[in-house]
């Protein structure tokens, strides 16, 4: 049973435009969400996180939006750059219960020139 | 220069052989983790350790073993009982288990001959 779902395996976006990566979750106990970025043959690197007490968190070109009622979060990248081409993993945990972090399957983002 | 190192980058295993993947961190983190990534899949947890001399099974621990004799080191042994060991293995660490962002190593790709 997949608790964190990234339904789009891949996404192509023109350089300079906005990239929107989506993530849905089923466990209402999740209260902390993270996005990781991964290049081929490398380990994931932490990108941005959001606690359930917020609905938006911004860091430079990256913004994460959380819609608790819909159990949905999204990562916006504006403007998209060639170096953003990577696999993006959504992850979630129930920090108050010390539960493990659950990762989605990832979305491969291609930035087109 | 703090970080997590994994060695080797590529590892070949013969049928029936045990192999050990190394993971070292100098971040002074208490918690360490091992994940497995298969093509088109998210990160699946194999084992984790909250503190020295303690470790817990993750979702797919069968065919694997670990030790945590030192805070800095968390080696993973892939035993001959693991039926499908070909994968990309990622080690991670965090200050405390599950409550902090995890930092990942560069990964080891294991191939069975």
PDB file of C-alpha atoms in Angstrom:
ATOM      1  CA  UNK A   1       0.000   0.000   0.000  1.00  0.00           C
ATOM      2  CA  UNK A   2       1.687   3.184  -1.194  1.00  0.00           C
ATOM      3  CA  UNK A   3       1.315   5.913   1.392  1.00  0.00           C
ATOM      4  CA  UNK A   4       3.158   8.527  -0.686  1.00  0.00           C
ATOM      5  CA  UNK A   5       2.283   8.683  -4.362  1.00  0.00           C
ATOM      6  CA  UNK A   6       3.938  10.527  -7.193  1.00  0.00           C
ATOM      7  CA  UNK A   7       1.656   9.686 -10.090  1.00  0.00           C
ATOM      8  CA  UNK A   8       3.737  11.280 -12.842  1.00  0.00           C
ATOM      9  CA  UNK A   9       6.855   9.208 -13.586  1.00  0.00           C
ATOM     10  CA  UNK A  10       8.243  11.993 -15.753  1.00  0.00           C
ATOM     11  CA  UNK A  11       7.679  15.619 -16.667  1.00  0.00           C
ATOM     12  CA  UNK A  12       9.187  17.816 -19.392  1.00  0.00           C
ATOM     13  CA  UNK A  13       9.320  21.588 -19.003  1.00  0.00           C
ATOM     14  CA  UNK A  14      10.796  24.336 -21.139  1.00  0.00           C
ATOM     15  CA  UNK A  15      13.770  26.175 -19.633  1.00  0.00           C
ATOM     16  CA  UNK A  16      12.624  29.387 -17.935  1.00  0.00           C
ATOM     17  CA  UNK A  17       9.085  28.123 -17.329  1.00  0.00           C
ATOM     18  CA  UNK A  18       7.565  26.849 -14.090  1.00  0.00           C
ATOM     19  CA  UNK A  19       7.959  23.190 -13.134  1.00  0.00           C
ATOM     20  CA  UNK A  20       5.242  21.750 -10.908  1.00  0.00           C
ATOM     21  CA  UNK A  21       5.785  18.365  -9.313  1.00  0.00           C
ATOM     22  CA  UNK A  22       2.894  16.762  -7.472  1.00  0.00           C
ATOM     23  CA  UNK A  23       2.641  14.365  -4.565  1.00  0.00           C
ATOM     24  CA  UNK A  24      -0.346  12.785  -2.811  1.00  0.00           C
ATOM     25  CA  UNK A  25      -0.413  10.983   0.513  1.00  0.00           C
ATOM     26  CA  UNK A  26      -2.904   8.763   2.256  1.00  0.00           C
ATOM     27  CA  UNK A  27      -1.793   8.751   5.898  1.00  0.00           C
ATOM     28  CA  UNK A  28      -3.489  11.585   7.795  1.00  0.00           C
ATOM     29  CA  UNK A  29      -0.885  11.190  10.584  1.00  0.00           C
ATOM     30  CA  UNK A  30       1.865  12.602   8.336  1.00  0.00           C
ATOM     31  CA  UNK A  31       2.888  16.015   9.608  1.00  0.00           C
ATOM     32  CA  UNK A  32       6.242  16.653   7.948  1.00  0.00           C
ATOM     33  CA  UNK A  33       7.003  16.574   4.247  1.00  0.00           C
ATOM     34  CA  UNK A  34      10.253  16.749   2.333  1.00  0.00           C
ATOM     35  CA  UNK A  35      11.471  16.956  -1.246  1.00  0.00           C
ATOM     36  CA  UNK A  36      14.748  15.409  -2.337  1.00  0.00           C
ATOM     37  CA  UNK A  37      16.538  15.813  -5.652  1.00  0.00           C
ATOM     38  CA  UNK A  38      18.604  13.008  -7.150  1.00  0.00           C
ATOM     39  CA  UNK A  39      21.021  12.927 -10.074  1.00  0.00           C
ATOM     40  CA  UNK A  40      21.890   9.578 -11.720  1.00  0.00           C
ATOM     41  CA  UNK A  41      24.385   7.439  -9.789  1.00  0.00           C
ATOM     42  CA  UNK A  42      24.364   9.879  -6.856  1.00  0.00           C
ATOM     43  CA  UNK A  43      22.637   9.989  -3.494  1.00  0.00           C
ATOM     44  CA  UNK A  44      19.556  12.207  -3.032  1.00  0.00           C
ATOM     45  CA  UNK A  45      20.094  15.691  -1.662  1.00  0.00           C
ATOM     46  CA  UNK A  46      17.610  17.483   0.556  1.00  0.00           C
ATOM     47  CA  UNK A  47      15.815  20.318  -1.220  1.00  0.00           C
ATOM     48  CA  UNK A  48      13.035  21.745   0.914  1.00  0.00           C
ATOM     49  CA  UNK A  49      10.606  20.699   3.641  1.00  0.00           C
ATOM     50  CA  UNK A  50       7.310  21.800   5.128  1.00  0.00           C
ATOM     51  CA  UNK A  51       5.577  21.160   8.413  1.00  0.00           C
ATOM     52  CA  UNK A  52       1.832  20.556   8.521  1.00  0.00           C
ATOM     53  CA  UNK A  53       1.323  23.773  10.473  1.00  0.00           C
ATOM     54  CA  UNK A  54       2.193  25.692   7.314  1.00  0.00           C
ATOM     55  CA  UNK A  55       0.701  25.681   3.840  1.00  0.00           C
ATOM     56  CA  UNK A  56       3.660  27.173   2.004  1.00  0.00           C
ATOM     57  CA  UNK A  57       7.423  27.239   2.320  1.00  0.00           C
ATOM     58  CA  UNK A  58       9.721  29.072  -0.033  1.00  0.00           C
ATOM     59  CA  UNK A  59      13.468  28.841  -0.611  1.00  0.00           C
ATOM     60  CA  UNK A  60      14.803  30.751  -3.572  1.00  0.00           C
ATOM     61  CA  UNK A  61      13.408  29.266  -6.776  1.00  0.00           C
ATOM     62  CA  UNK A  62      11.733  26.420  -4.880  1.00  0.00           C
ATOM     63  CA  UNK A  63       8.332  26.625  -3.196  1.00  0.00           C
ATOM     64  CA  UNK A  64       6.411  23.784  -1.616  1.00  0.00           C
ATOM     65  CA  UNK A  65       2.635  24.049  -1.154  1.00  0.00           C
ATOM     66  CA  UNK A  66       0.691  21.819   1.214  1.00  0.00           C
ATOM     67  CA  UNK A  67      -3.056  21.208   0.991  1.00  0.00           C
ATOM     68  CA  UNK A  68      -3.907  19.132   4.058  1.00  0.00           C
ATOM     69  CA  UNK A  69      -7.577  18.695   3.262  1.00  0.00           C
ATOM     70  CA  UNK A  70      -6.689  17.217  -0.120  1.00  0.00           C
ATOM     71  CA  UNK A  71      -3.650  15.365   1.253  1.00  0.00           C
ATOM     72  CA  UNK A  72      -1.641  16.884  -1.557  1.00  0.00           C
ATOM     73  CA  UNK A  73       1.604  18.765  -1.864  1.00  0.00           C
ATOM     74  CA  UNK A  74       3.416  20.263  -4.792  1.00  0.00           C
ATOM     75  CA  UNK A  75       6.887  21.571  -5.537  1.00  0.00           C
ATOM     76  CA  UNK A  76       7.161  24.612  -7.793  1.00  0.00           C
ATOM     77  CA  UNK A  77      10.444  25.509  -9.457  1.00  0.00           C
ATOM     78  CA  UNK A  78      10.564  28.982 -11.010  1.00  0.00           C
ATOM     79  CA  UNK A  79      12.288  29.602 -13.333  1.00  0.00           C
ATOM     80  CA  UNK A  80      13.342  26.115 -14.388  1.00  0.00           C
ATOM     81  CA  UNK A  81      17.016  25.705 -15.250  1.00  0.00           C
ATOM     82  CA  UNK A  82      18.927  22.929 -17.057  1.00  0.00           C
ATOM     83  CA  UNK A  83      20.540  21.839 -13.777  1.00  0.00           C
ATOM     84  CA  UNK A  84      17.085  21.093 -12.408  1.00  0.00           C
ATOM     85  CA  UNK A  85      16.887  17.996 -14.628  1.00  0.00           C
ATOM     86  CA  UNK A  86      16.864  15.191 -12.069  1.00  0.00           C
ATOM     87  CA  UNK A  87      14.566  12.791 -10.230  1.00  0.00           C
ATOM     88  CA  UNK A  88      12.553  14.402  -7.443  1.00  0.00           C
ATOM     89  CA  UNK A  89      11.369  12.343  -4.496  1.00  0.00           C
ATOM     90  CA  UNK A  90       8.540  13.395  -2.232  1.00  0.00           C
ATOM     91  CA  UNK A  91       8.752  12.045   1.326  1.00  0.00           C
ATOM     92  CA  UNK A  92       6.589  12.206   4.430  1.00  0.00           C
ATOM     93  CA  UNK A  93       6.724  11.286   8.089  1.00  0.00           C
ATOM     94  CA  UNK A  94       4.682  11.490  11.271  1.00  0.00           C
ATOM     95  CA  UNK A  95       7.364  13.210  13.348  1.00  0.00           C
ATOM     96  CA  UNK A  96       5.313  13.413  16.500  1.00  0.00           C
ATOM     97  CA  UNK A  97       5.205   9.616  16.561  1.00  0.00           C
ATOM     98  CA  UNK A  98       8.830   9.100  15.533  1.00  0.00           C
ATOM     99  CA  UNK A  99       7.629   7.230  12.478  1.00  0.00           C
ATOM    100  CA  UNK A 100       9.971   6.509   9.620  1.00  0.00           C
ATOM    101  CA  UNK A 101      10.149   8.621   6.496  1.00  0.00           C
ATOM    102  CA  UNK A 102       8.206   7.193   3.570  1.00  0.00           C
ATOM    103  CA  UNK A 103       9.434   8.015   0.065  1.00  0.00           C
ATOM    104  CA  UNK A 104       7.434   8.223  -3.140  1.00  0.00           C
ATOM    105  CA  UNK A 105       8.676   6.573  -6.344  1.00  0.00           C
ATOM    106  CA  UNK A 106       9.974   9.812  -7.782  1.00  0.00           C
ATOM    107  CA  UNK A 107       9.283  12.017 -10.804  1.00  0.00           C
ATOM    108  CA  UNK A 108      11.941  12.511 -13.472  1.00  0.00           C
ATOM    109  CA  UNK A 109      12.047  16.157 -14.535  1.00  0.00           C
ATOM    110  CA  UNK A 110      13.501  17.040 -17.954  1.00  0.00           C
ATOM    111  CA  UNK A 111      14.253  20.688 -18.601  1.00  0.00           C
ATOM    112  CA  UNK A 112      14.145  21.334 -22.340  1.00  0.00           C
ATOM    113  CA  UNK A 113      16.369  23.980 -23.944  1.00  0.00           C
TER     114      UNK A 113
ATOM    115  CA  UNK B   1      34.775  18.577   5.207  1.00  0.00           C
ATOM    116  CA  UNK B   2      31.867  16.651   6.729  1.00  0.00           C
ATOM    117  CA  UNK B   3      29.825  14.090   4.887  1.00  0.00           C
ATOM    118  CA  UNK B   4      28.941  10.488   4.226  1.00  0.00           C
ATOM    119  CA  UNK B   5      31.145   8.186   2.223  1.00  0.00           C
ATOM    120  CA  UNK B   6      30.196   4.867   0.701  1.00  0.00           C
ATOM    121  CA  UNK B   7      32.540   2.367  -0.828  1.00  0.00           C
ATOM    122  CA  UNK B   8      32.966   0.877  -3.259  1.00  0.00           C
ATOM    123  CA  UNK B   9      31.059   2.776  -5.944  1.00  0.00           C
ATOM    124  CA  UNK B  10      30.515  -0.461  -7.897  1.00  0.00           C
ATOM    125  CA  UNK B  11      30.562  -3.974  -6.486  1.00  0.00           C
ATOM    126  CA  UNK B  12      30.241  -7.305  -8.223  1.00  0.00           C
ATOM    127  CA  UNK B  13      29.000 -10.381  -6.422  1.00  0.00           C
ATOM    128  CA  UNK B  14      29.110 -13.978  -7.474  1.00  0.00           C
ATOM    129  CA  UNK B  15      26.216 -16.296  -6.759  1.00  0.00           C
ATOM    130  CA  UNK B  16      26.294 -17.586  -3.181  1.00  0.00           C
ATOM    131  CA  UNK B  17      28.739 -14.939  -2.000  1.00  0.00           C
ATOM    132  CA  UNK B  18      28.311 -12.484   0.854  1.00  0.00           C
ATOM    133  CA  UNK B  19      29.456  -8.916   0.237  1.00  0.00           C
ATOM    134  CA  UNK B  20      29.794  -5.955   2.595  1.00  0.00           C
ATOM    135  CA  UNK B  21      29.059  -2.348   1.667  1.00  0.00           C
ATOM    136  CA  UNK B  22      30.812   0.326   3.661  1.00  0.00           C
ATOM    137  CA  UNK B  23      29.212   3.508   5.024  1.00  0.00           C
ATOM    138  CA  UNK B  24      31.094   6.078   7.091  1.00  0.00           C
ATOM    139  CA  UNK B  25      29.962   9.492   8.334  1.00  0.00           C
ATOM    140  CA  UNK B  26      31.825  12.263  10.143  1.00  0.00           C
ATOM    141  CA  UNK B  27      28.759  14.418  10.818  1.00  0.00           C
ATOM    142  CA  UNK B  28      28.473  13.204  14.417  1.00  0.00           C
ATOM    143  CA  UNK B  29      24.989  11.920  13.627  1.00  0.00           C
ATOM    144  CA  UNK B  30      23.365   9.401  15.939  1.00  0.00           C
ATOM    145  CA  UNK B  31      21.089   7.790  13.350  1.00  0.00           C
ATOM    146  CA  UNK B  32      22.086   5.901  10.221  1.00  0.00           C
ATOM    147  CA  UNK B  33      20.040   4.161   7.558  1.00  0.00           C
ATOM    148  CA  UNK B  34      20.351   1.820   4.597  1.00  0.00           C
ATOM    149  CA  UNK B  35      18.007   2.087   1.619  1.00  0.00           C
ATOM    150  CA  UNK B  36      17.702   0.180  -1.604  1.00  0.00           C
ATOM    151  CA  UNK B  37      16.635   1.782  -4.880  1.00  0.00           C
ATOM    152  CA  UNK B  38      15.454  -0.205  -7.887  1.00  0.00           C
ATOM    153  CA  UNK B  39      14.622   1.314 -11.298  1.00  0.00           C
ATOM    154  CA  UNK B  40      11.306   3.193 -11.187  1.00  0.00           C
ATOM    155  CA  UNK B  41      11.009   2.642  -7.464  1.00  0.00           C
ATOM    156  CA  UNK B  42      11.300   4.852  -4.450  1.00  0.00           C
ATOM    157  CA  UNK B  43      13.739   4.281  -1.634  1.00  0.00           C
ATOM    158  CA  UNK B  44      12.951   1.222   0.428  1.00  0.00           C
ATOM    159  CA  UNK B  45      14.305   0.967   3.961  1.00  0.00           C
ATOM    160  CA  UNK B  46      16.500  -2.057   4.743  1.00  0.00           C
ATOM    161  CA  UNK B  47      17.820  -1.327   8.246  1.00  0.00           C
ATOM    162  CA  UNK B  48      18.282   1.653  10.499  1.00  0.00           C
ATOM    163  CA  UNK B  49      20.186   2.408  13.679  1.00  0.00           C
ATOM    164  CA  UNK B  50      19.312   5.005  16.278  1.00  0.00           C
ATOM    165  CA  UNK B  51      22.453   4.617  18.332  1.00  0.00           C
ATOM    166  CA  UNK B  52      25.626   2.565  18.622  1.00  0.00           C
ATOM    167  CA  UNK B  53      25.081  -1.164  19.202  1.00  0.00           C
ATOM    168  CA  UNK B  54      21.412  -0.891  18.271  1.00  0.00           C
ATOM    169  CA  UNK B  55      19.656  -1.402  14.949  1.00  0.00           C
ATOM    170  CA  UNK B  56      16.167  -2.181  13.687  1.00  0.00           C
ATOM    171  CA  UNK B  57      14.801  -3.945  10.638  1.00  0.00           C
ATOM    172  CA  UNK B  58      13.187  -1.870   7.938  1.00  0.00           C
ATOM    173  CA  UNK B  59      10.678  -2.957   5.322  1.00  0.00           C
ATOM    174  CA  UNK B  60      12.950  -5.291   3.333  1.00  0.00           C
ATOM    175  CA  UNK B  61      15.530  -6.643   5.809  1.00  0.00           C
ATOM    176  CA  UNK B  62      15.460 -10.272   4.629  1.00  0.00           C
ATOM    177  CA  UNK B  63      18.810 -11.342   3.211  1.00  0.00           C
ATOM    178  CA  UNK B  64      20.679  -8.402   4.756  1.00  0.00           C
ATOM    179  CA  UNK B  65      22.586  -7.851   7.999  1.00  0.00           C
ATOM    180  CA  UNK B  66      24.161  -4.812   9.631  1.00  0.00           C
ATOM    181  CA  UNK B  67      26.321  -3.835  12.593  1.00  0.00           C
ATOM    182  CA  UNK B  68      26.806  -0.549  14.431  1.00  0.00           C
ATOM    183  CA  UNK B  69      29.933  -0.928  16.550  1.00  0.00           C
ATOM    184  CA  UNK B  70      31.007   2.677  16.061  1.00  0.00           C
ATOM    185  CA  UNK B  71      28.971   5.863  15.733  1.00  0.00           C
ATOM    186  CA  UNK B  72      30.694   6.693  12.437  1.00  0.00           C
ATOM    187  CA  UNK B  73      30.199   3.359  10.692  1.00  0.00           C
ATOM    188  CA  UNK B  74      27.184   1.300   9.603  1.00  0.00           C
ATOM    189  CA  UNK B  75      28.257  -1.488   7.209  1.00  0.00           C
ATOM    190  CA  UNK B  76      25.652  -3.509   5.317  1.00  0.00           C
ATOM    191  CA  UNK B  77      26.218  -7.156   4.404  1.00  0.00           C
ATOM    192  CA  UNK B  78      24.262  -8.565   1.490  1.00  0.00           C
ATOM    193  CA  UNK B  79      24.081 -12.284   2.157  1.00  0.00           C
ATOM    194  CA  UNK B  80      23.572 -15.159  -0.259  1.00  0.00           C
ATOM    195  CA  UNK B  81      20.004 -15.382   1.093  1.00  0.00           C
ATOM    196  CA  UNK B  82      19.108 -12.146  -0.704  1.00  0.00           C
ATOM    197  CA  UNK B  83      17.502 -13.469  -3.902  1.00  0.00           C
ATOM    198  CA  UNK B  84      17.631 -10.315  -5.969  1.00  0.00           C
ATOM    199  CA  UNK B  85      20.549  -8.209  -4.731  1.00  0.00           C
ATOM    200  CA  UNK B  86      21.203  -6.202  -7.912  1.00  0.00           C
ATOM    201  CA  UNK B  87      20.284  -2.622  -6.963  1.00  0.00           C
ATOM    202  CA  UNK B  88      21.594   0.797  -5.995  1.00  0.00           C
ATOM    203  CA  UNK B  89      22.263   0.957  -2.240  1.00  0.00           C
ATOM    204  CA  UNK B  90      22.115   4.247  -0.378  1.00  0.00           C
ATOM    205  CA  UNK B  91      23.322   5.001   3.123  1.00  0.00           C
ATOM    206  CA  UNK B  92      22.032   8.026   5.021  1.00  0.00           C
ATOM    207  CA  UNK B  93      22.405   9.640   8.412  1.00  0.00           C
ATOM    208  CA  UNK B  94      20.568  12.184  10.541  1.00  0.00           C
ATOM    209  CA  UNK B  95      21.152  13.823  13.908  1.00  0.00           C
ATOM    210  CA  UNK B  96      18.354  11.866  15.518  1.00  0.00           C
ATOM    211  CA  UNK B  97      16.257   9.074  14.096  1.00  0.00           C
ATOM    212  CA  UNK B  98      13.376  10.229  11.867  1.00  0.00           C
ATOM    213  CA  UNK B  99      13.192  13.725  13.379  1.00  0.00           C
ATOM    214  CA  UNK B 100      15.787  15.356  11.211  1.00  0.00           C
ATOM    215  CA  UNK B 101      16.590  15.685   7.552  1.00  0.00           C
ATOM    216  CA  UNK B 102      18.567  12.717   6.271  1.00  0.00           C
ATOM    217  CA  UNK B 103      21.839  13.223   4.458  1.00  0.00           C
ATOM    218  CA  UNK B 104      22.722  10.632   1.840  1.00  0.00           C
ATOM    219  CA  UNK B 105      25.967   9.130   0.638  1.00  0.00           C
ATOM    220  CA  UNK B 106      26.812   8.744  -3.079  1.00  0.00           C
ATOM    221  CA  UNK B 107      25.579   5.154  -3.230  1.00  0.00           C
ATOM    222  CA  UNK B 108      26.973   1.739  -4.186  1.00  0.00           C
ATOM    223  CA  UNK B 109      25.737  -0.145  -7.226  1.00  0.00           C
ATOM    224  CA  UNK B 110      25.769  -3.895  -6.642  1.00  0.00           C
ATOM    225  CA  UNK B 111      25.721  -6.244  -9.596  1.00  0.00           C
ATOM    226  CA  UNK B 112      25.440 -10.021  -9.491  1.00  0.00           C
ATOM    227  CA  UNK B 113      27.584 -11.999 -11.936  1.00  0.00           C
TER     228      UNK B 113
END
